[in-house]
Structures are given as structure tokens and as C-alpha cells.
XYZ file of C-alpha atoms in Angstrom:
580
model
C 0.000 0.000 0.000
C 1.859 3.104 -1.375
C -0.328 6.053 -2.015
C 2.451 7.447 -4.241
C 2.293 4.630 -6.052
C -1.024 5.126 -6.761
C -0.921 8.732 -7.933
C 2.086 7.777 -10.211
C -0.347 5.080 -11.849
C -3.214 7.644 -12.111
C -1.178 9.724 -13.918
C 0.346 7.674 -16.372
C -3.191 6.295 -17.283
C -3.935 10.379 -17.590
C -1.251 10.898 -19.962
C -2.196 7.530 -21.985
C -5.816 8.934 -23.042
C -4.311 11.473 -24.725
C -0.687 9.889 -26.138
C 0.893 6.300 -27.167
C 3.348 5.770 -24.256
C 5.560 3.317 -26.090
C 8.640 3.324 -25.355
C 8.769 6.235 -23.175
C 10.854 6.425 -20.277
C 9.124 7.400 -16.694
C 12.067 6.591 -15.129
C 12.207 10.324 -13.632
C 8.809 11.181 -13.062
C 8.083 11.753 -9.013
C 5.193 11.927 -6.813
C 6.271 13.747 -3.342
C 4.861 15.604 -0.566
C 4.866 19.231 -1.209
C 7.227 21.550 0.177
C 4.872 23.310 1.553
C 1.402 22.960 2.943
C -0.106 25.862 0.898
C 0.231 24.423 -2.446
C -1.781 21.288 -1.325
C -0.805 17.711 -0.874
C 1.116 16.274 -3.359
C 2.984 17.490 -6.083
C 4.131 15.847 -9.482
C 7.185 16.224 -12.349
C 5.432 14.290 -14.454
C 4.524 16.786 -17.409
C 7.871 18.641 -16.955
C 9.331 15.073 -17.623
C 7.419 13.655 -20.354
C 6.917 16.980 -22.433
C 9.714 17.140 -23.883
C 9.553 12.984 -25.112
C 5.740 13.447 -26.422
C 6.650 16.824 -28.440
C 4.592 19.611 -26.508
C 4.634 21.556 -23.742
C 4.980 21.272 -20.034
C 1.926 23.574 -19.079
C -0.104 21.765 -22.733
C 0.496 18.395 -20.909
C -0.503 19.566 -17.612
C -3.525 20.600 -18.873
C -4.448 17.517 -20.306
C -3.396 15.359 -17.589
C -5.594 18.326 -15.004
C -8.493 17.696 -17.337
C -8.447 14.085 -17.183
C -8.162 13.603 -13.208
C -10.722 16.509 -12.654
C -13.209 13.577 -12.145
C -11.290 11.573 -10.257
C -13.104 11.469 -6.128
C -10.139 11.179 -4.396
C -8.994 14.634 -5.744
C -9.856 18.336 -4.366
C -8.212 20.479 -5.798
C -5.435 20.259 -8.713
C -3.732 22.670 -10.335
C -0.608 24.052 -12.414
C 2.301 25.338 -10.734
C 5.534 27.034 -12.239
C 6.504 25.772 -16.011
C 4.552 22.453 -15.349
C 4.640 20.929 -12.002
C 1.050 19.650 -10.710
C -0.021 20.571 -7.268
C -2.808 18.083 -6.042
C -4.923 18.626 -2.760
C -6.949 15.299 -1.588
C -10.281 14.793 -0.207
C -9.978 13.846 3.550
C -11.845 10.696 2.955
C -8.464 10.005 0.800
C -6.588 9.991 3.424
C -8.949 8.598 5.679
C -9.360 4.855 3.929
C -5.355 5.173 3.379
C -5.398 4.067 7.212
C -8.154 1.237 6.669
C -5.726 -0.202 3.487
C -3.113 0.268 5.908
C -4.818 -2.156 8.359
C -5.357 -4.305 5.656
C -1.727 -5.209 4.959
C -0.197 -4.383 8.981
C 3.528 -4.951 9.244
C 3.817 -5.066 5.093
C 3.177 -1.870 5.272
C 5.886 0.411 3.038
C 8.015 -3.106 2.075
C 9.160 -2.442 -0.826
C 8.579 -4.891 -3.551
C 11.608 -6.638 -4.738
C 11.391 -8.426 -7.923
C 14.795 -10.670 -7.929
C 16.070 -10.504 -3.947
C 19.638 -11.260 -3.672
C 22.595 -12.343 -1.608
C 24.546 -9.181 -0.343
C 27.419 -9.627 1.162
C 28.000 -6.133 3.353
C 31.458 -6.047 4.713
C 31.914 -3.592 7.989
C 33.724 -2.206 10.810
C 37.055 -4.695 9.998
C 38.815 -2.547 12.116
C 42.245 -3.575 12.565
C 42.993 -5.608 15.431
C 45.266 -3.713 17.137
C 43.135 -2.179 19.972
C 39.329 -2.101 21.368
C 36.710 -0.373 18.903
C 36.875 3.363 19.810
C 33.629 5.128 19.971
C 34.468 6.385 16.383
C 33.854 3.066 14.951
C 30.241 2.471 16.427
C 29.279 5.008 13.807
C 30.948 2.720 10.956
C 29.121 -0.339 12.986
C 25.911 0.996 13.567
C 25.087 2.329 10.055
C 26.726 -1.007 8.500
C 24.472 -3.300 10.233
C 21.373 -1.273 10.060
C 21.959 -1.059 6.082
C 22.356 -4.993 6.512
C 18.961 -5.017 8.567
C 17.005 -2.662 6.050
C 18.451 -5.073 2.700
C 17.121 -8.037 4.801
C 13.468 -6.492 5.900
C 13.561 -5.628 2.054
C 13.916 -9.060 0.793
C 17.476 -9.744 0.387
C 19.855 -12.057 1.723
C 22.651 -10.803 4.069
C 25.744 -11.960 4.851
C 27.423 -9.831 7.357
C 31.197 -10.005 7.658
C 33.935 -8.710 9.009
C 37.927 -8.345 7.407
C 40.630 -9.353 9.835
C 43.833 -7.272 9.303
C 46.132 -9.722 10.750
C 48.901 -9.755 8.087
C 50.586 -6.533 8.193
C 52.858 -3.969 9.478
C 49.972 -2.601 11.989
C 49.685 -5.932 13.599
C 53.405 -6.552 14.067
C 53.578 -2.906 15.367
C 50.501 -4.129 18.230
C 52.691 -7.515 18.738
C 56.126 -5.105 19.671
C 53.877 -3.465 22.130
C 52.304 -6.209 23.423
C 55.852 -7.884 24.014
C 56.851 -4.466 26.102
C 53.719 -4.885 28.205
C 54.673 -8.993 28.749
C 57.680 -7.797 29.881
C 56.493 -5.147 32.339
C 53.901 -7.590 33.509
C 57.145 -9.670 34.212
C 58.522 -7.213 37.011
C 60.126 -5.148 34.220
C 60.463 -1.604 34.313
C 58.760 -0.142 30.711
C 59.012 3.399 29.684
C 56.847 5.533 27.288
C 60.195 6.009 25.645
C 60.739 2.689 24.370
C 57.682 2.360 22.386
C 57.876 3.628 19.013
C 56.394 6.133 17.195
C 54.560 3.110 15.750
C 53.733 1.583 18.245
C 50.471 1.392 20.865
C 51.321 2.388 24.274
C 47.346 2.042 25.172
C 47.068 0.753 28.632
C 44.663 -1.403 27.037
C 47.448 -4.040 26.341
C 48.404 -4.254 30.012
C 45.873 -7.403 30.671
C 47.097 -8.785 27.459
C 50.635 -8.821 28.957
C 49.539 -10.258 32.313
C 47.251 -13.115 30.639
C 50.869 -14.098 28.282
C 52.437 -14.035 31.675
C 49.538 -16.044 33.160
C 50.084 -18.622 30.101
C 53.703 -18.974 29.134
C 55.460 -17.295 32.141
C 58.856 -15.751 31.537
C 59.360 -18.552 29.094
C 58.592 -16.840 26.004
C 61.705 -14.276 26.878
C 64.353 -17.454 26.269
C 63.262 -17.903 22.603
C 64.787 -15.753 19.442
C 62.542 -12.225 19.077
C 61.209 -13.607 15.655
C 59.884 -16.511 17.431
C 58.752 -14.570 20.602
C 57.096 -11.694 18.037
C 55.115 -14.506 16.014
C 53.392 -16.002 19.665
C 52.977 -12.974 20.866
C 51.683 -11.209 18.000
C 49.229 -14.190 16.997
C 48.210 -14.248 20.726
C 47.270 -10.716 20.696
C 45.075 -10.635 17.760
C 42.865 -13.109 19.330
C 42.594 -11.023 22.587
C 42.077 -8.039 20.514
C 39.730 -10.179 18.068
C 37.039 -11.378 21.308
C 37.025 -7.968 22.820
C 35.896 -6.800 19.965
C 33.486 -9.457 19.010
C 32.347 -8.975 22.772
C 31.463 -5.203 21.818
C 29.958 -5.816 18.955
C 27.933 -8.254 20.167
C 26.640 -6.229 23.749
C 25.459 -3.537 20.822
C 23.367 -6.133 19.068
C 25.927 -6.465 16.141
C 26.207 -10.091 15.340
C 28.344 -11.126 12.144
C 27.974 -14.006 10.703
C 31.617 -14.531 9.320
C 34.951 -13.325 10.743
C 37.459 -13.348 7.637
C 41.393 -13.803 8.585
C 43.848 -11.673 5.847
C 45.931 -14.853 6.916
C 44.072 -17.341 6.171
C 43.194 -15.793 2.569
C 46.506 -15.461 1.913
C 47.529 -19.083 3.330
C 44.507 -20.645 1.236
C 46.357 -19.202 -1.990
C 43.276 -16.876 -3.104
C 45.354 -14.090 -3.336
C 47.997 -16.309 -5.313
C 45.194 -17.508 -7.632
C 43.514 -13.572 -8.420
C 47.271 -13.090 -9.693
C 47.524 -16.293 -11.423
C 43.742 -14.924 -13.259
C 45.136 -11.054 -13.427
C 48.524 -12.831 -15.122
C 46.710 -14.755 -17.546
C 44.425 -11.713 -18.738
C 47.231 -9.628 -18.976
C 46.417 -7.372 -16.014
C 49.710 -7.241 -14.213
C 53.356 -6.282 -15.034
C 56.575 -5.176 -13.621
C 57.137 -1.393 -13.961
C 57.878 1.571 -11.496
C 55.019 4.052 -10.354
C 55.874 7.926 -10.566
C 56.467 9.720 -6.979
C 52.732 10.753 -6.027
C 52.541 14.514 -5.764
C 52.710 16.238 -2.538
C 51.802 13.217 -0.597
C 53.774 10.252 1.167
C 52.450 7.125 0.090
C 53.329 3.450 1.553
C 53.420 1.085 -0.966
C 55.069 3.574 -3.627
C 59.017 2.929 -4.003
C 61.284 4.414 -6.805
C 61.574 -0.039 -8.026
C 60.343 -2.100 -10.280
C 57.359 -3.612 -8.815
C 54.555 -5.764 -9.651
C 51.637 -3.322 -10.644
C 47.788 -4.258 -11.742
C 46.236 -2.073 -15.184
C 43.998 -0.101 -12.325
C 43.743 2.398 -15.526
C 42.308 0.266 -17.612
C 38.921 -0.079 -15.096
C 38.833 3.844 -14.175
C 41.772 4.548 -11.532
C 44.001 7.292 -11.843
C 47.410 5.738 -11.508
C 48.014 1.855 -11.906
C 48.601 0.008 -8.512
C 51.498 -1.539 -6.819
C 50.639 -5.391 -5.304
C 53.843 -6.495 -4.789
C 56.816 -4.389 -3.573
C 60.318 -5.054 -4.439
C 61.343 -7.212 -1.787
C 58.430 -9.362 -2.723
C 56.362 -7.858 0.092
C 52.784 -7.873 -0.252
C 51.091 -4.508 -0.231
C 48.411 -3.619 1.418
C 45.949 -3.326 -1.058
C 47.410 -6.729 -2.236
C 45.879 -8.452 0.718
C 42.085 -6.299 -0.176
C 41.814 -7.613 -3.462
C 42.771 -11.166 -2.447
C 40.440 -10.272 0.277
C 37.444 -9.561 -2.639
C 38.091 -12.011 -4.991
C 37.935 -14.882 -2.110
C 34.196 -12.631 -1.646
C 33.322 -13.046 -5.721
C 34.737 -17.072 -5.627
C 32.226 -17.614 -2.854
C 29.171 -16.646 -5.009
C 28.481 -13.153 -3.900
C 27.473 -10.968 -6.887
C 26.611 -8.133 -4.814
C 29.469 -6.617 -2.514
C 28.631 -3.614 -0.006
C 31.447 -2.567 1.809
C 31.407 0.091 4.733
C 34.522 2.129 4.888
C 35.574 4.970 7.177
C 36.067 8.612 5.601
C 39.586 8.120 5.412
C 39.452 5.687 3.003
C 38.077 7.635 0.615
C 41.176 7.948 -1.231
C 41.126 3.952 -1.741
C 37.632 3.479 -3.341
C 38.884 3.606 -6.748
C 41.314 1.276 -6.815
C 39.186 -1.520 -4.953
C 36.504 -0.655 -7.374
C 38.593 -1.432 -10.017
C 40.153 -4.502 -8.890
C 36.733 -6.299 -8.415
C 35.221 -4.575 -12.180
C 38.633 -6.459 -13.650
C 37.284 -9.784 -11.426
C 33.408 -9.507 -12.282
C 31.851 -8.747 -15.049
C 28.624 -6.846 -13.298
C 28.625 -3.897 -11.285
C 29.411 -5.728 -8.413
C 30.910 -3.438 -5.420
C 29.526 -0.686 -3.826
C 31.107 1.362 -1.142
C 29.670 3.334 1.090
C 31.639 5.748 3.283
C 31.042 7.065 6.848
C 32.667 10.178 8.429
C 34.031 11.095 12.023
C 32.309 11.607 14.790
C 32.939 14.788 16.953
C 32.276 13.624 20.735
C 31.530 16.692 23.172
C 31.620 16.120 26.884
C 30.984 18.108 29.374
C 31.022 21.264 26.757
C 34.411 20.221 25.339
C 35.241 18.289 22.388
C 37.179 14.837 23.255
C 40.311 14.569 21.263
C 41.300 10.773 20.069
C 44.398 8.601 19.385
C 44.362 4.628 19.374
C 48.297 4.768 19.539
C 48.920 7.408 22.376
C 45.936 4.866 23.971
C 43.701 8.195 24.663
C 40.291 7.343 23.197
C 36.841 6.301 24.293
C 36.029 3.184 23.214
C 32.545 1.966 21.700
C 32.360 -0.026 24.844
C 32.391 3.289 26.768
C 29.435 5.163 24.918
C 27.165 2.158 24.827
C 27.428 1.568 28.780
C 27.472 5.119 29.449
C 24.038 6.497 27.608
C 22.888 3.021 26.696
C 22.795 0.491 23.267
C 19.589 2.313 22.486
C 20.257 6.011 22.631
C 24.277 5.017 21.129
C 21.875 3.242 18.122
C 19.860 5.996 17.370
C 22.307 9.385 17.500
C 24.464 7.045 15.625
C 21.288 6.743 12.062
C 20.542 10.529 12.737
C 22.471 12.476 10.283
C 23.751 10.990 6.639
C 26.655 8.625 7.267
C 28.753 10.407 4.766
C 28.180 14.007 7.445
C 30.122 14.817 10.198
C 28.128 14.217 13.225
C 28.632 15.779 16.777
C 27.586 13.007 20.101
C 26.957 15.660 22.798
C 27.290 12.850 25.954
C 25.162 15.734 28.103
C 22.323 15.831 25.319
C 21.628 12.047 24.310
C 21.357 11.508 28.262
C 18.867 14.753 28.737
C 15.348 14.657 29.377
C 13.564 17.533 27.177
C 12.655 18.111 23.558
C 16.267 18.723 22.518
C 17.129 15.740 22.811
C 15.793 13.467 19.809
C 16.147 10.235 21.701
C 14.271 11.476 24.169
C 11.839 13.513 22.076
C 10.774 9.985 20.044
C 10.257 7.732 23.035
C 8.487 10.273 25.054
C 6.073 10.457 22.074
C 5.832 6.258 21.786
C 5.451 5.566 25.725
C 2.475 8.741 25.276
C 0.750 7.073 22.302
C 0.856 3.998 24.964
C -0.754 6.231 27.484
C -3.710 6.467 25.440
C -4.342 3.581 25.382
C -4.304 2.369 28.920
C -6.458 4.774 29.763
C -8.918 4.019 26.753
C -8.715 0.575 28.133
C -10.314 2.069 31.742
C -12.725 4.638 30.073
C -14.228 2.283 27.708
C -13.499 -1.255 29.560
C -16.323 -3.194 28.298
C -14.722 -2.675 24.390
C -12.843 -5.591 23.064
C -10.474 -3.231 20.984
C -8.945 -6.139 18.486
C -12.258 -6.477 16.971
C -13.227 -3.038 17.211
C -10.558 -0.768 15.801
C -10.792 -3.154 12.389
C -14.210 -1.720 11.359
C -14.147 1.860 12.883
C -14.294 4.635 10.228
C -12.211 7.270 10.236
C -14.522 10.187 8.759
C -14.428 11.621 11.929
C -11.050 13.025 12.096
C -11.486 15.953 10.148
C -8.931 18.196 12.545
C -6.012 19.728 10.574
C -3.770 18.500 12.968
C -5.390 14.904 13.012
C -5.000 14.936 8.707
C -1.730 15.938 9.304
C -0.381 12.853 11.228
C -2.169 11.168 8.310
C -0.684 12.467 5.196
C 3.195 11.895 7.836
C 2.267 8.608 8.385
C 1.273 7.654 4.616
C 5.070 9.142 3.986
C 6.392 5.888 5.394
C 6.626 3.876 2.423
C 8.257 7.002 0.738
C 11.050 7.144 3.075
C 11.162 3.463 3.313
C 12.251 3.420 -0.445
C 14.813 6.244 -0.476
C 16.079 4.936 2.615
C 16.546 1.395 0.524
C 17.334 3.060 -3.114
C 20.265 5.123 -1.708
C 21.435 2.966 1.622
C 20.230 5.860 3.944
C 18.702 4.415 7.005
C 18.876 7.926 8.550
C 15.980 8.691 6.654
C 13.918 6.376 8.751
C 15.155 8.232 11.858
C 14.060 11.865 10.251
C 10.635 10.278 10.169
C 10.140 8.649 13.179
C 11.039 12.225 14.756
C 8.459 13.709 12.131
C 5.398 11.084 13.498
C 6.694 11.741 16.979
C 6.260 15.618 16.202
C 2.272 15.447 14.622
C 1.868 13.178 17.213
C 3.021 15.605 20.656
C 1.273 18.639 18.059
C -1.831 16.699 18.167
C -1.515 16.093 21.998
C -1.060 19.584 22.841
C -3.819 20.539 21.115
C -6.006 18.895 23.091
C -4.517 20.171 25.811
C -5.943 23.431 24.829
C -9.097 22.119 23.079
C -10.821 19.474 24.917
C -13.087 18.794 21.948
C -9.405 17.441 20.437
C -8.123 14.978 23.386
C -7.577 11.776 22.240
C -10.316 9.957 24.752
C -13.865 11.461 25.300
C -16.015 9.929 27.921
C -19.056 10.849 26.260
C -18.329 9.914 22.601
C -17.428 6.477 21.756
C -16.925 6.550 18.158
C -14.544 9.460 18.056
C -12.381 8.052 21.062
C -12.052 4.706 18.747
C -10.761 6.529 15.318
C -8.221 8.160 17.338
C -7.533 5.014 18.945
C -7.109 3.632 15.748
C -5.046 6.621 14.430
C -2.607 6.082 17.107
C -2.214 2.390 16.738
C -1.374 3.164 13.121
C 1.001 5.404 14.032
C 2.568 2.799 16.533
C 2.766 0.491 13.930
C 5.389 2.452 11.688
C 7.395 2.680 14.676
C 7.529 -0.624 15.658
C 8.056 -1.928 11.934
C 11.027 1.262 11.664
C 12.467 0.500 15.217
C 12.694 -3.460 14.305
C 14.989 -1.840 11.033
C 17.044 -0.195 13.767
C 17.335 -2.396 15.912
C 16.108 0.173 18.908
C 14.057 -0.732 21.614
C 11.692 1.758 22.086
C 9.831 1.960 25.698
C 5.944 1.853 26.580
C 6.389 3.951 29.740
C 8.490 6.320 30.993
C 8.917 8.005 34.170
């Protein structure tokens, strides 16, 4: 049930009494709310679109299409606006059976209709191992899971997944660190000094050193520093590996595959996407020109081996193998994606952070020159500026000063982290202000939506003691709506027939914050609605003395409920049914 839907067909049925429609494209004709309540309900491209494709004029086809809807009953006013647009204005016994259609089809309500589901598999967070998940990654988690959740309540299949970095420099830069802190757990004496600029003097590796101390003793110190590096370094990844798993996990993130660098490596995928890239002439020896202005890691004035990252839209062609026959880092990513393609996914979402924006090209090309489709899509999410106590909280994983994602969920809770986490576009900066998301007034949005929810709830408790002899179930199904003619009762309407709207842009462009802008925007028409009968009592929600309006509110409200609990499943947020 999509009333936008519904318009759209109306009128392309319009246009077809007056035109052959073969083989023209609608792909660009919209149906939205207005802008702006004044110039009705619902406005329309469609003339401005399909003008130009059936030889005439925007305001000519208007016309037409104005004349041919002018008997339509659902319809109050329509009319021409600008060069061509169509304003429409419905009847409110439009929007009054929207609500009984949207009984009709309950939780359904808004799915979007997927003709060919498929198997996604949406790669996330893989932070590297090398410390807990600072509260900077919950955004990356958060928004990567929910994406994951909306795909799946959409009809796909989702595989969730997370990279293990546990093959390069990074992670023997954590096991050096972690040997320091083994050796202070020992009785030695450690300075800040002796780690290196590298390095991760975090006092989050002190219980890794006492638990290698627990397990090997002062054993491990006796063996060669290659040796003593490898346990050490292996042994730290999988510490690092379950506290992270552990966080993820306590924020209702579960993944359904780790992946191991290693063990793609020690399988031979990455030796076999050469072995492919060798055969189709995609790799050669050669040396890269000095990037300008910029130090970059794997670029060396040597012969290296180098994939055609030109050839599939890159800038610069790309170094996999450096001249000591080291793998680079971007090496292990595409060995990484083609072990993804071999395993039957033709749909890869991956979730980066903002500073990785510099390496979306050359992934992208690496998997066109694997797949024939259109296979990976990235999706990037920016920083997050945290404010506490009035001040902004500054952040380094090496130095060991951060606040990890542990930190923020236990400290305002999964729920709250979950939600300030969707509300702006993941590709803004967005500022956590620790003081607001814990307030209790309007300004803070958390609070603002589940005040509105655990109200809605209210109602209906007490309906449940006014009229106690009703059995509601049965009831609400048949009850009419024609009663709610209020402005502010139509309003909550037309928000609540935006769901499906906002359902689909949230889906069509992977922006679940979309869903979060609207549950504020029923929570809003809602509390309007409330306070209005506050000040009329002609507009409360319950009347003692008139059944029949008391039940189409009722029923108004329920509807209501039900896009939040269909949007909060998306979100994974618990929303509460009473609050002190």
C-alpha cells in the first residue's frame, strides 16, 4: 500500500488517453509531498518530464493530464504550478481509507517490492585488530548493520562479515607493544620512551601482557625475538579479536563470518587472483611515478609488480607487490574480494571509514577487472565529533587516549548510542553531545521519540479504563475514520502515509537515517496533536461521552505505533511503553 504509487499510476493512465506511451521512459517522473502545505498535498514532475519525449509543452500536458483527473473522487483540488509541475490537494476521505488499506496489509506496510532478492554480502567495521573499537567506529558499525537489517526487511539475503587485518605492518607494530607490556607484567620496568612512534602504548594491552604471563610465564623471553614476536603477535590478535566481538555483540551487532587476511593469503586466493590477473594480462613489472605532494606506503622508486587499475577507471596503476616481494596492502584487499566473488556473492557492499576515501577507486577497479557486473559498492562514513561536558574529546588509538565503543554504549545506553548514531547521513560529520543524548527535554531526539511512543501507549491504557467493556482487536478493524477531520489529526495522516516514501529512499540510496528523520516527524504530529487537546478538549484523544470518536483516534494512534515498531525493528532500537 503506497499512495504514491497510486498517484504515479493515475497519472500515467492520464497521460495515456491522450498519447501512445511506447517506449517512453518514466524513469524520472516523481510523486512527493509538497514543500509546503499551501500548495496542497502532493505534487508531481510528471509533465515537466514527459513533455519534452511526447513533443509539446509542459503547461499543454498539464492541462491535459488536469483535465483528465478533474473527475477523479479522491482529488480536491489540482492545479498548475511554475513551467509544469502539478499541485494536487486530496479529499480527507483520501486519506482517511489510506489508514483502513493500511490495516489491511499491517507490518507489510511500506516493504518495498523486490522483484529478484539477492545475496549481499555487506562487509563492515574490519577494524584492525590492534586495539578495542573506539567510539568512532560504532558510527561505521551501527550504520553497517542497520543497512544490513534494512536489505534483509527488504527481501534480500545478508551476509554480514567482518575483514581481519592480521597480516601486516599494523599488527606486528601491536605484537612489539604487546611484548613491552609482557615484559612489564614480568617485574620489568617499561618506559613511554621505548615504544615507538609506531607503536600502541594504550594501557589497554596491560591485561594482554599479564594473561601471556599467566600462560607462558617468563618462558617466552628465552626464545629468538622472531619466534617470541610470532606467539605474541598471533596471541594478541585473538585477545584483541574477542574484545571486539564482545562489543559488537553487547550492541546487538552479530556477524555471521569473521574473515582472517591470513588465512586468505595461506589458502592461496590471493595467489590464484594473480595467477587470473597474469593470464588476462592485467599485471606487469614497472615503477610508479612519486605521487605529488603526498607520502604514500606502498610507492618505491623499483620495479614492482603493478595491476592495469587504468584500464577499469583509476588514476594511476597500482602496486601489489613491492620489491622485496612484500605484499602490499591493497594486495591483501583484493585477495580479500576475490575470495568474496569465488564464494558466489554478486553483490558486494562494503562500509569504509572517511579516510578511506582515497582507496575506493582502486578496490573498485580490482573487483570490475574480477566480475563482469557492477558488483561493489562502497559506502563511506565520516568522524564523529564527541563533546563532553562542553568540550570536544580529542582521540588517538596509539597514544591509547580514546573512548572506546564499549564506553558510549554503557554510558548512555545500546539504544540512545543506536539511534544518535542513524541521525544524520553517514557520509556528514556528526557531533555526540554525551550531556544531550542523556537529557530529558525536547532537545534531545532520543528522548523527544520515546516520550512520544510511551504517550501514544498512554492512550491507550487509559482508553482501556474509560471504555473497559470494548474488546479493541475487533473493534478498531471496522471503525471509520470520517471523523477526524482536525487539521492537525489529517496531518499525522498524510506523515504517516510518507512511510513507504522514506522506506524506499532509505533502501534506493542505503540511507537508514531517513527512517530516523521520520520517526522524529510522526513523533512531532503526534506531541502537536496532543497539545492541542490540551488546549481544546473537543481534540483529546479519549472522550467519555463519545465512543466513536475516542475509537478513530484510537485507531489513528495504533497506526502510528505500527510504523514505529516496523522502523524501530529496522534499527534495531528498543523503544519503551512507559516512561517516568
Amino acid at each position: 500500500m503506497n499512495i504514491f504509487n497510486d498517484v504515479y499510476q493515475w497519472l500515467i493512465e492520464a497521460v495515456k488517453m491522450d498519447y501512445n506511451l511506447d517506449h517512453i521512459d518514466f524513469s524520472k517522473v516523481v510523486v512527493e509531498p509538497t514543500k509546503d502545505a499551501r500548495h496542497g498535498d502532493l505534487a508531481t514532475n510528471v509533465a515537466m518530464v514527459l513533455s519534452k519525449q511526447l513533443s509539446c509543452k509542459p503547461q499543454e500536458l498539464a492541462q491535459k493530464i488536469i483535465v483528465r483527473l478533474n473527475d477523479n473522487e479522491n482529488i480536491l483540488k489540482i492545479e498548475i504550478a511554475g513551467p509544469g509541475f502539478i499541485n494536487m490537494t486530496m479529499k480527507p476521505s483520501f486519506w482517511h481509507e489510506t489508514v483502513t488499506k493500511i490495516w489491511g496489509v499491517k507490518e507489510s506496510f511500506g516493504k518495498p517490492h523486490i522483484e529478484n532478492p539477492e545475496e549481499i554480502l555487506v562487509e563492515f567495521v574490519s577494524v584492525n585488530p590492534t586495539g578495542p573499537l573506539h567510539a568512532g567506529h560504532g558510527r561505521n558499525a551501527i550504520y553497517g548493520d542497520t543497512l544490513a537489517s534494512l536489505l534483509e526487511f527488504c527481501g534480500h539475503k545478508v551476509t554480514r562479515e567482518y575483514y581481519i587485518n592480521d597480516a601486516g605492518g599494523q599488527v606486528d607494530a601491536l605484537g612489539e607493544s604487546a611484548i613491552l607490556r609482557y615484559k612489564q607484567a614480568l617485574g620489568q620496568d617499561i618506559s613511554d620512551d621505548q615504544f615507538g612512534p609506531d607503536m600502541y602504548r594504550g594501557d589497554y594491552l596491560n591485561s594482554v601482557g599479564s594473561k601471556l604471563k599467566e600462560k607462558y610465564g617468563d618462558t617466552l623471553l628465552s626464545l629468538d625475538h622472531a619466534k617470541l614476536l610470532q606467539i605474541v603477535k598471533d596471541f594478541s590478535v585473538v585477545e584483541m579479536m574477542d574484545q571486539i566481538k564482545d562489543d559488537l555483540d553487547f550492541a546487538h551487532i552479530i556477524m555471521d563470518v569473521y574473515t582472517s587476511e591470513k588465512e586468505v593469503i595461506s589458502q592461496g586466493h590471493l595467489d590464484r587472483m594473480l595467477k587470473n590477473f597474469e593470464e588476462a594480462g592485467l599485471i606487469y613489472n614497472g615503477v610508479l611515478a612519486a605521487p605529488l605532494g603526498i607520502t604514500v606506503d606502498d610507492w618505491e622508486e623499483k620495479p614492482q609488480l603493478l595491476f592495469k587499475a587504468t584500464q577499469f577507471g583509476d588514476d594511476v596503476d597500482r602496486a601489489l607487490q613491492k620489491s622485496d616481494k612484500s605484499w602490499t596492502y591493497f594486495a591483501g584487499d583484493v585477495g580479500y574480494h576475490y575470495y568474496k566473488i569465488q564464494r558466489g556473492f554478486k553483490k558486494l557492499l562494503n562500509i569504509f571509514g572517511a579516510d578511506h576515501i582515497g582507496y575506493v577507486k582502486r578496490l573498485k577497479a580490482a573487483v570490475s577487472a574480477m566480475s563482469d557486473t557492477d558488483t561493489l559498492d562502497v559506502r563511506l562514513t565520516q568522524m564523529v565529533n564527541f563533546v563532553d561536558g562542553g568540550k570536544p574529546v580529542r582521540m588517538s588509538k596509539r597514544s591509547g587516549n580514546f573512548i572506546t565503543f564499549r564506553d558510549v554504549l554503557e554510558r548512555v545506553g545500546i539504544n540512545a548510542t543506536r539511534y544518535l548514531m542513524l541521525s544524520r547521513h553517514h557520509d556528514m560529520a556528526l557531533d555526540f553531545d554525551f550531556d544531550l543524548v542523556v537529557s530529558h527535554n525536547k532537545d534531545n531526539p532520543v528522548f523527544y521519540v520515546n516520550y512520544a511512543y510511551a504517550r501514544m501507549h498512554s492512550v491507550i491504557k487509559q482508553m482501556t479504563k474509560t471504555f473497559p467493556h470494548i474488546a479493541y482487536d475487533k473493534s478498531l478493524e471496522k471503525v471509520a475514520l470520517d471523523l477526524l477531520v482536525n487539521d492537525e489529526e489529517i496531518a499525522l495522516i498524510k506523515e504517516i502515509n510518507n512511510w513507504p516514501r522514506v522506506l524506499q529512499m532509505a533502501y534506493v540510496h542505503k540511507e537508514p537515517h531517513r527512517i530516523i528523520q521520520h520517526l522524529y516527524q510522526l513523533a512531532y504530529r503526534f506531541s502537536v496533536l496532543w497539545n492541542a487537546g490540551r488546549e481544546n478538549s473537543h481534540l483529546r484523544f479519549i472522550d467519555p461521552k463519545d465512543l466513536n470518536i475516542s475509537l478513530a483516534r484510537l485507531k489513528l494512534i495504533q497506526t502510528n505505533i505500527l510504523i514505529f515498531k516496523i522502523a524501530s525493528s529496522i534499527l534495531k532500537i528498543e523503544l519503551v511503553e512507559e516512561m517516568n
